[in-house]
Amino acid sequence: MAKNLRAKIPTSDKLIICDRNTQATDSFVSEAATSSAGEEGIEVVKTPRQVAEQSEIIITVLPEASHVKNVFRNILEPALPPLSPERLFIDCSTIDPTSSREVANAVHATAQGRFVDAPMSGGVVGARNGTLTFMLGASSRSGQLVERVRPVLELLGQRTLHLGEQGAGLSAKLANNYLLAISNIATCEAMNLGIKWGLDSKALADLINTSSGQCWSSTVNNPVASISPGAPADDEYEGGFAVELMKKDLKLAMAAAAQIGALSELGQKAVEVYEHVEAQEPGKDFSVVYRWLGGKV
């Protein structure tokens, strides 16, 4: 994402980055030095507060709600110096909508900027290729906020869907990932079933992908090697969307469903599957469910 952003913003703009993984930031700066953009327009800082103090637009991507709250506590206390136009905070983390609204309220109540939620879909491949879809939750009362956010997200992905008021982007993301978690397991089971019946894996995948069983897990992220170009299955399930994160999103979706009384009958069994897979295949892409099932690799 940072590579696409640096490549597309004006050369006169500065990209300020902060990441606890110093190896990742060092690698990013080194790669930028050999690119046409160079490293002059990149600055690495140690705290989120330093990013916010120097920036008009701040994009955050963090694993858990507690991380988001801690980062914004660091940013907002003490109050930031005024800025015109006002700071725009775009949080692309996948967390529960309630926590996101708490952070948004902290930003807005202290008049330190505008906050929107914009979780993304498309995985590592989408981030690398700039083909992500963003699900935007932002106030539409004036229309100006959405139109200010949209061009920023278009630097990082292909589509931005405005789902409603702040928090709506996360609700949509969790509904999507609930479906993804379950369809991935079903895809792994179906591929394993067909191959054990003696079907050729590519022929089976072609059939599924041109029939009613087609889904993202069968086309883009097929769990069987040599089916989906560049999928984690081609690299021992390295990279991609870690099984731990899939389990986290699934549990977030189920907790949100319980709050509103929506049934999630398949969810608990799916959580159990991902817990077993995580124990045996930690850190692997969630399509490794196929290998956990005993699928031929």
mmCIF file of C-alpha atoms in Angstrom:
data_model
loop_
_atom_site.group_PDB
_atom_site.id
_atom_site.type_symbol
_atom_site.label_atom_id
_atom_site.label_comp_id
_atom_site.label_asym_id
_atom_site.label_seq_id
_atom_site.Cartn_x
_atom_site.Cartn_y
_atom_site.Cartn_z
ATOM 1 C CA MET A 1 0.000 0.000 0.000
ATOM 2 C CA ALA A 2 2.770 2.425 0.920
ATOM 3 C CA LYS A 3 4.558 1.736 -2.348
ATOM 4 C CA ASN A 4 1.457 2.554 -4.378
ATOM 5 C CA LEU A 5 0.847 5.669 -2.328
ATOM 6 C CA ARG A 6 4.381 6.988 -2.734
ATOM 7 C CA ALA A 7 4.303 6.254 -6.465
ATOM 8 C CA LYS A 8 1.025 8.098 -7.045
ATOM 9 C CA ILE A 9 1.155 11.171 -4.825
ATOM 10 C CA PRO A 10 2.912 14.306 -6.135
ATOM 11 C CA THR A 11 6.687 14.225 -5.771
ATOM 12 C CA SER A 12 6.423 17.428 -3.741
ATOM 13 C CA ASP A 13 4.370 15.641 -1.076
ATOM 14 C CA LYS A 14 6.061 13.816 1.772
ATOM 15 C CA LEU A 15 5.069 10.325 2.892
ATOM 16 C CA ILE A 16 5.652 9.931 6.634
ATOM 17 C CA ILE A 17 5.560 6.362 7.922
ATOM 18 C CA CYS A 18 5.568 4.754 11.347
ATOM 19 C CA ASP A 19 5.709 1.020 11.984
ATOM 20 C CA ARG A 20 6.911 -0.998 14.961
ATOM 21 C CA ASN A 21 8.497 -3.366 12.449
ATOM 22 C CA THR A 22 11.682 -1.418 11.698
ATOM 23 C CA GLN A 23 12.825 -4.095 9.293
ATOM 24 C CA ALA A 24 9.762 -3.396 7.142
ATOM 25 C CA THR A 25 10.340 0.369 7.131
ATOM 26 C CA ASP A 26 14.044 -0.052 6.374
ATOM 27 C CA SER A 27 13.205 -2.354 3.479
ATOM 28 C CA PHE A 28 10.610 0.093 2.151
ATOM 29 C CA VAL A 29 13.050 3.009 2.229
ATOM 30 C CA SER A 30 15.771 0.928 0.563
ATOM 31 C CA GLU A 31 13.449 -0.113 -2.251
ATOM 32 C CA ALA A 32 12.274 3.472 -2.697
ATOM 33 C CA ALA A 33 15.874 4.610 -3.064
ATOM 34 C CA THR A 34 16.222 2.485 -6.193
ATOM 35 C CA SER A 35 12.910 3.614 -7.693
ATOM 36 C CA SER A 36 12.201 6.621 -9.878
ATOM 37 C CA ALA A 37 10.558 8.423 -6.936
ATOM 38 C CA GLY A 38 13.615 8.017 -4.728
ATOM 39 C CA GLU A 39 13.694 8.191 -0.933
ATOM 40 C CA GLU A 40 13.692 11.994 -0.632
ATOM 41 C CA GLY A 41 9.922 12.140 -0.211
ATOM 42 C CA ILE A 42 9.853 9.570 2.612
ATOM 43 C CA GLU A 43 10.370 10.142 6.313
ATOM 44 C CA VAL A 44 10.344 7.431 8.974
ATOM 45 C CA VAL A 45 9.266 8.502 12.471
ATOM 46 C CA LYS A 46 9.044 6.674 15.774
ATOM 47 C CA THR A 47 5.538 7.529 17.007
ATOM 48 C CA PRO A 48 2.048 7.973 15.526
ATOM 49 C CA ARG A 49 1.959 11.392 17.173
ATOM 50 C CA GLN A 50 4.884 12.517 15.014
ATOM 51 C CA VAL A 51 2.984 11.422 11.910
ATOM 52 C CA ALA A 52 -0.126 13.371 12.896
ATOM 53 C CA GLU A 53 1.782 16.513 13.849
ATOM 54 C CA GLN A 54 3.249 16.759 10.353
ATOM 55 C CA SER A 55 0.372 15.436 8.238
ATOM 56 C CA GLU A 56 -2.928 16.572 6.788
ATOM 57 C CA ILE A 57 -4.061 13.009 5.999
ATOM 58 C CA ILE A 58 -3.292 10.128 8.372
ATOM 59 C CA ILE A 59 -3.984 6.502 7.368
ATOM 60 C CA THR A 60 -3.862 3.817 10.059
ATOM 61 C CA VAL A 61 -3.928 0.029 9.647
ATOM 62 C CA LEU A 62 -3.714 -1.974 12.881
ATOM 63 C CA PRO A 63 -4.547 -5.547 13.947
ATOM 64 C CA GLU A 64 -6.802 -5.047 16.991
ATOM 65 C CA ALA A 65 -9.214 -2.522 18.487
ATOM 66 C CA SER A 66 -6.919 -2.062 21.486
ATOM 67 C CA HIS A 67 -4.102 -1.058 19.136
ATOM 68 C CA VAL A 68 -6.298 1.513 17.389
ATOM 69 C CA LYS A 69 -7.370 3.023 20.712
ATOM 70 C CA ASN A 70 -3.788 3.191 21.988
ATOM 71 C CA VAL A 71 -2.517 4.803 18.784
ATOM 72 C CA PHE A 72 -5.219 7.466 18.813
ATOM 73 C CA ARG A 73 -4.647 8.137 22.502
ATOM 74 C CA ASN A 74 -1.020 8.816 21.593
ATOM 75 C CA ILE A 75 -2.102 11.063 18.721
ATOM 76 C CA LEU A 76 -4.814 13.084 20.481
ATOM 77 C CA GLU A 77 -3.295 13.686 23.925
ATOM 78 C CA PRO A 78 -2.319 16.470 24.301
ATOM 79 C CA ALA A 79 -4.360 18.200 21.618
ATOM 80 C CA LEU A 80 -2.713 18.556 18.220
ATOM 81 C CA PRO A 81 -1.931 22.023 16.901
ATOM 82 C CA PRO A 82 -4.710 23.368 14.637
ATOM 83 C CA LEU A 83 -4.446 22.699 10.915
ATOM 84 C CA SER A 84 -6.316 24.010 7.889
ATOM 85 C CA PRO A 85 -7.790 22.113 6.186
ATOM 86 C CA GLU A 86 -8.575 20.010 9.232
ATOM 87 C CA ARG A 87 -6.807 16.693 9.603
ATOM 88 C CA LEU A 88 -8.400 13.652 8.000
ATOM 89 C CA PHE A 89 -7.982 10.332 9.821
ATOM 90 C CA ILE A 90 -8.687 7.260 7.687
ATOM 91 C CA ASP A 91 -8.626 4.025 9.689
ATOM 92 C CA CYS A 92 -8.383 0.921 7.505
ATOM 93 C CA SER A 93 -8.180 -1.507 10.436
ATOM 94 C CA THR A 94 -10.722 -4.291 10.769
ATOM 95 C CA ILE A 95 -12.104 -3.893 14.296
ATOM 96 C CA ASP A 96 -15.548 -3.875 15.878
ATOM 97 C CA PRO A 97 -17.786 -0.934 14.868
ATOM 98 C CA THR A 98 -18.378 0.075 18.503
ATOM 99 C CA SER A 99 -14.675 0.625 19.168
ATOM 100 C CA SER A 100 -14.342 2.543 15.910
ATOM 101 C CA ARG A 101 -17.168 4.867 16.935
ATOM 102 C CA GLU A 102 -15.469 5.466 20.283
ATOM 103 C CA VAL A 103 -12.299 6.591 18.511
ATOM 104 C CA ALA A 104 -14.291 8.725 16.075
ATOM 105 C CA ASN A 105 -16.058 10.411 18.986
ATOM 106 C CA ALA A 106 -12.702 11.156 20.642
ATOM 107 C CA VAL A 107 -11.438 12.796 17.445
ATOM 108 C CA HIS A 108 -14.596 14.808 16.784
ATOM 109 C CA ALA A 109 -15.309 15.807 20.403
ATOM 110 C CA THR A 110 -11.851 17.376 20.687
ATOM 111 C CA ALA A 111 -12.147 19.046 17.256
ATOM 112 C CA GLN A 112 -8.838 17.566 16.103
ATOM 113 C CA GLY A 113 -10.030 16.437 12.688
ATOM 114 C CA ARG A 114 -12.465 14.125 10.894
ATOM 115 C CA PHE A 115 -12.406 10.355 11.315
ATOM 116 C CA VAL A 116 -13.724 7.698 8.926
ATOM 117 C CA ASP A 117 -13.539 3.912 8.871
ATOM 118 C CA ALA A 118 -12.406 2.369 5.595
ATOM 119 C CA PRO A 119 -11.587 -1.340 6.010
ATOM 120 C CA MET A 120 -10.391 -3.053 2.866
ATOM 121 C CA SER A 121 -10.824 -6.276 0.959
ATOM 122 C CA GLY A 122 -8.458 -7.876 -1.510
ATOM 123 C CA GLY A 123 -5.710 -9.340 0.615
ATOM 124 C CA VAL A 124 -1.975 -9.092 0.120
ATOM 125 C CA VAL A 125 -2.311 -9.479 -3.650
ATOM 126 C CA GLY A 126 -4.771 -6.576 -3.805
ATOM 127 C CA ALA A 127 -2.539 -4.389 -1.642
ATOM 128 C CA ARG A 128 0.479 -5.138 -3.807
ATOM 129 C CA ASN A 129 -1.340 -4.590 -7.102
ATOM 130 C CA GLY A 130 -3.412 -1.605 -6.021
ATOM 131 C CA THR A 131 -6.688 -3.443 -6.607
ATOM 132 C CA LEU A 132 -8.177 -3.209 -3.111
ATOM 133 C CA THR A 133 -11.825 -2.455 -2.424
ATOM 134 C CA PHE A 134 -12.484 -0.037 0.450
ATOM 135 C CA MET A 135 -15.708 -0.049 2.460
ATOM 136 C CA LEU A 136 -16.210 3.508 3.668
ATOM 137 C CA GLY A 137 -18.133 4.607 6.728
ATOM 138 C CA ALA A 138 -18.369 8.398 6.754
ATOM 139 C CA SER A 139 -20.896 11.114 7.413
ATOM 140 C CA SER A 140 -22.803 12.097 4.284
ATOM 141 C CA ARG A 141 -24.541 15.112 5.801
ATOM 142 C CA SER A 142 -22.522 17.570 3.722
ATOM 143 C CA GLY A 143 -21.156 15.218 1.075
ATOM 144 C CA GLN A 144 -17.813 16.943 1.283
ATOM 145 C CA LEU A 145 -16.208 14.398 3.601
ATOM 146 C CA VAL A 146 -16.886 11.441 1.320
ATOM 147 C CA GLU A 147 -15.573 13.342 -1.673
ATOM 148 C CA ARG A 148 -12.441 14.272 0.248
ATOM 149 C CA VAL A 149 -11.755 10.666 1.249
ATOM 150 C CA ARG A 150 -12.513 8.970 -2.060
ATOM 151 C CA PRO A 151 -9.508 10.311 -4.070
ATOM 152 C CA VAL A 152 -7.157 9.252 -1.270
ATOM 153 C CA LEU A 153 -8.421 5.679 -1.269
ATOM 154 C CA GLU A 154 -8.299 5.561 -5.057
ATOM 155 C CA LEU A 155 -4.525 5.924 -4.772
ATOM 156 C CA LEU A 156 -4.496 2.584 -2.954
ATOM 157 C CA GLY A 157 -7.233 0.562 -4.616
ATOM 158 C CA GLN A 158 -9.748 0.241 -7.431
ATOM 159 C CA ARG A 159 -13.079 0.715 -5.683
ATOM 160 C CA THR A 160 -14.450 2.727 -2.796
ATOM 161 C CA LEU A 161 -17.978 1.900 -1.680
ATOM 162 C CA HIS A 162 -19.664 4.342 0.682
ATOM 163 C CA LEU A 163 -21.787 2.134 2.940
ATOM 164 C CA GLY A 164 -23.216 4.793 5.232
ATOM 165 C CA GLU A 165 -22.363 6.716 8.379
ATOM 166 C CA GLN A 166 -19.198 6.201 10.399
ATOM 167 C CA GLY A 167 -18.936 2.534 11.416
ATOM 168 C CA ALA A 168 -20.933 1.261 8.440
ATOM 169 C CA GLY A 169 -17.788 0.329 6.542
ATOM 170 C CA LEU A 170 -16.765 -2.017 9.327
ATOM 171 C CA SER A 171 -20.227 -3.559 9.567
ATOM 172 C CA ALA A 172 -20.060 -4.330 5.853
ATOM 173 C CA LYS A 173 -16.513 -5.681 6.139
ATOM 174 C CA LEU A 174 -17.448 -8.042 8.957
ATOM 175 C CA ALA A 175 -20.490 -9.326 7.026
ATOM 176 C CA ASN A 176 -18.232 -9.937 4.015
ATOM 177 C CA ASN A 177 -15.555 -11.699 6.056
ATOM 178 C CA TYR A 178 -18.119 -13.848 7.845
ATOM 179 C CA LEU A 179 -19.101 -15.138 4.424
ATOM 180 C CA LEU A 180 -15.447 -15.454 3.363
ATOM 181 C CA ALA A 181 -14.533 -17.504 6.430
ATOM 182 C CA ILE A 182 -17.274 -20.014 5.718
ATOM 183 C CA SER A 183 -16.903 -20.131 1.931
ATOM 184 C CA ASN A 184 -13.164 -20.780 2.320
ATOM 185 C CA ILE A 185 -13.830 -23.867 4.435
ATOM 186 C CA ALA A 186 -16.467 -25.063 1.960
ATOM 187 C CA THR A 187 -14.051 -24.540 -0.959
ATOM 188 C CA CYS A 188 -11.321 -26.490 0.822
ATOM 189 C CA GLU A 189 -13.721 -29.334 1.593
ATOM 190 C CA ALA A 190 -15.096 -29.406 -1.962
ATOM 191 C CA MET A 191 -11.640 -29.461 -3.566
ATOM 192 C CA ASN A 192 -10.481 -32.164 -1.150
ATOM 193 C CA LEU A 193 -13.624 -34.204 -1.799
ATOM 194 C CA GLY A 194 -13.339 -34.033 -5.588
ATOM 195 C CA ILE A 195 -9.618 -34.826 -5.671
ATOM 196 C CA LYS A 196 -10.090 -37.811 -3.364
ATOM 197 C CA TRP A 197 -12.764 -39.019 -5.780
ATOM 198 C CA GLY A 198 -10.067 -38.992 -8.443
ATOM 199 C CA LEU A 199 -10.961 -35.754 -10.225
ATOM 200 C CA ASP A 200 -8.186 -33.661 -11.743
ATOM 201 C CA SER A 201 -7.688 -30.588 -9.575
ATOM 202 C CA LYS A 202 -7.572 -28.105 -12.470
ATOM 203 C CA ALA A 203 -10.589 -29.617 -14.174
ATOM 204 C CA LEU A 204 -12.508 -29.518 -10.890
ATOM 205 C CA ALA A 205 -11.530 -25.886 -10.277
ATOM 206 C CA ASP A 206 -12.553 -24.925 -13.827
ATOM 207 C CA LEU A 207 -15.938 -26.566 -13.271
ATOM 208 C CA ILE A 208 -16.517 -24.809 -9.932
ATOM 209 C CA ASN A 209 -15.375 -21.459 -11.288
ATOM 210 C CA THR A 210 -17.830 -21.569 -14.165
ATOM 211 C CA SER A 211 -20.684 -22.941 -12.084
ATOM 212 C CA SER A 212 -22.808 -22.020 -9.089
ATOM 213 C CA GLY A 213 -20.095 -22.887 -6.560
ATOM 214 C CA GLN A 214 -17.786 -20.119 -7.757
ATOM 215 C CA CYS A 215 -16.458 -17.731 -5.074
ATOM 216 C CA TRP A 216 -13.339 -15.683 -4.267
ATOM 217 C CA SER A 217 -11.760 -18.636 -2.478
ATOM 218 C CA SER A 218 -12.146 -20.823 -5.553
ATOM 219 C CA THR A 219 -11.020 -18.284 -8.153
ATOM 220 C CA VAL A 220 -8.458 -15.918 -6.635
ATOM 221 C CA ASN A 221 -7.282 -17.837 -3.559
ATOM 222 C CA ASN A 222 -7.800 -21.478 -4.430
ATOM 223 C CA PRO A 223 -6.370 -23.697 -1.675
ATOM 224 C CA VAL A 224 -4.833 -26.151 -4.163
ATOM 225 C CA ALA A 225 -1.478 -25.285 -5.707
ATOM 226 C CA SER A 226 -1.212 -24.311 -9.393
ATOM 227 C CA ILE A 227 -4.851 -23.216 -9.669
ATOM 228 C CA SER A 228 -4.839 -19.492 -8.810
ATOM 229 C CA PRO A 229 -1.649 -17.751 -10.016
ATOM 230 C CA GLY A 230 0.217 -16.163 -7.125
ATOM 231 C CA ALA A 231 -2.035 -17.633 -4.451
ATOM 232 C CA PRO A 232 -0.446 -18.634 -1.115
ATOM 233 C CA ALA A 233 -1.080 -22.302 -1.942
ATOM 234 C CA ASP A 234 1.722 -21.987 -4.510
ATOM 235 C CA ASP A 235 4.166 -21.040 -1.749
ATOM 236 C CA GLU A 236 3.408 -23.434 1.101
ATOM 237 C CA TYR A 237 0.604 -21.091 2.220
ATOM 238 C CA GLU A 238 3.035 -18.313 3.105
ATOM 239 C CA GLY A 239 1.847 -14.709 2.921
ATOM 240 C CA GLY A 240 -1.792 -13.962 2.270
ATOM 241 C CA PHE A 241 -4.358 -13.562 5.052
ATOM 242 C CA ALA A 242 -3.206 -15.330 8.207
ATOM 243 C CA VAL A 243 -5.541 -17.882 9.725
ATOM 244 C CA GLU A 244 -5.315 -15.976 13.027
ATOM 245 C CA LEU A 245 -6.716 -12.841 11.368
ATOM 246 C CA MET A 246 -9.501 -14.792 9.698
ATOM 247 C CA LYS A 247 -10.489 -16.233 13.050
ATOM 248 C CA LYS A 248 -10.366 -12.754 14.617
ATOM 249 C CA ASP A 249 -12.666 -11.261 11.961
ATOM 250 C CA LEU A 250 -15.070 -14.175 12.209
ATOM 251 C CA LYS A 251 -15.346 -13.768 15.976
ATOM 252 C CA LEU A 252 -15.823 -10.007 15.610
ATOM 253 C CA ALA A 253 -18.664 -10.630 13.161
ATOM 254 C CA MET A 254 -20.301 -13.132 15.478
ATOM 255 C CA ALA A 255 -20.041 -10.798 18.476
ATOM 256 C CA ALA A 256 -21.600 -7.982 16.444
ATOM 257 C CA ALA A 257 -24.350 -10.349 15.265
ATOM 258 C CA ALA A 258 -25.121 -11.352 18.856
ATOM 259 C CA GLN A 259 -25.496 -7.698 19.826
ATOM 260 C CA ILE A 260 -28.324 -7.240 17.339
ATOM 261 C CA GLY A 261 -29.867 -10.699 17.709
ATOM 262 C CA ALA A 262 -28.844 -11.983 14.250
ATOM 263 C CA LEU A 263 -28.374 -15.757 14.021
ATOM 264 C CA SER A 264 -24.985 -17.070 12.860
ATOM 265 C CA GLU A 265 -25.542 -20.798 12.829
ATOM 266 C CA LEU A 266 -22.411 -21.803 10.860
ATOM 267 C CA GLY A 267 -20.129 -19.349 12.587
ATOM 268 C CA GLN A 268 -19.300 -21.300 15.735
ATOM 269 C CA LYS A 269 -18.321 -24.432 13.822
ATOM 270 C CA ALA A 270 -16.143 -22.304 11.539
ATOM 271 C CA VAL A 271 -14.428 -20.777 14.587
ATOM 272 C CA GLU A 272 -13.656 -24.283 15.851
ATOM 273 C CA VAL A 273 -12.143 -25.210 12.489
ATOM 274 C CA TYR A 274 -9.905 -22.139 12.427
ATOM 275 C CA GLU A 275 -8.812 -22.735 16.027
ATOM 276 C CA HIS A 276 -7.698 -26.265 15.131
ATOM 277 C CA VAL A 277 -5.973 -25.037 11.969
ATOM 278 C CA GLU A 278 -4.216 -22.229 13.857
ATOM 279 C CA ALA A 279 -2.827 -24.733 16.351
ATOM 280 C CA GLN A 280 -1.294 -26.823 13.562
ATOM 281 C CA GLU A 281 -0.513 -24.179 10.932
ATOM 282 C CA PRO A 282 0.160 -20.890 12.765
ATOM 283 C CA GLY A 283 0.844 -17.870 10.583
ATOM 284 C CA LYS A 284 -0.214 -19.562 7.352
ATOM 285 C CA ASP A 285 -2.796 -18.216 4.916
ATOM 286 C CA PHE A 286 -6.294 -19.281 5.918
ATOM 287 C CA SER A 287 -6.618 -21.436 2.788
ATOM 288 C CA VAL A 288 -4.297 -23.865 4.593
ATOM 289 C CA VAL A 289 -7.543 -25.360 5.896
ATOM 290 C CA TYR A 290 -7.217 -27.581 2.819
ATOM 291 C CA ARG A 291 -3.948 -29.087 4.051
ATOM 292 C CA TRP A 292 -5.379 -29.449 7.571
ATOM 293 C CA LEU A 293 -8.226 -31.498 6.081
ATOM 294 C CA GLY A 294 -5.657 -33.876 4.622
ATOM 295 C CA GLY A 295 -5.830 -32.490 1.114
ATOM 296 C CA LYS A 296 -3.235 -33.598 -1.414
ATOM 297 C CA VAL A 297 -0.481 -30.977 -1.803
#
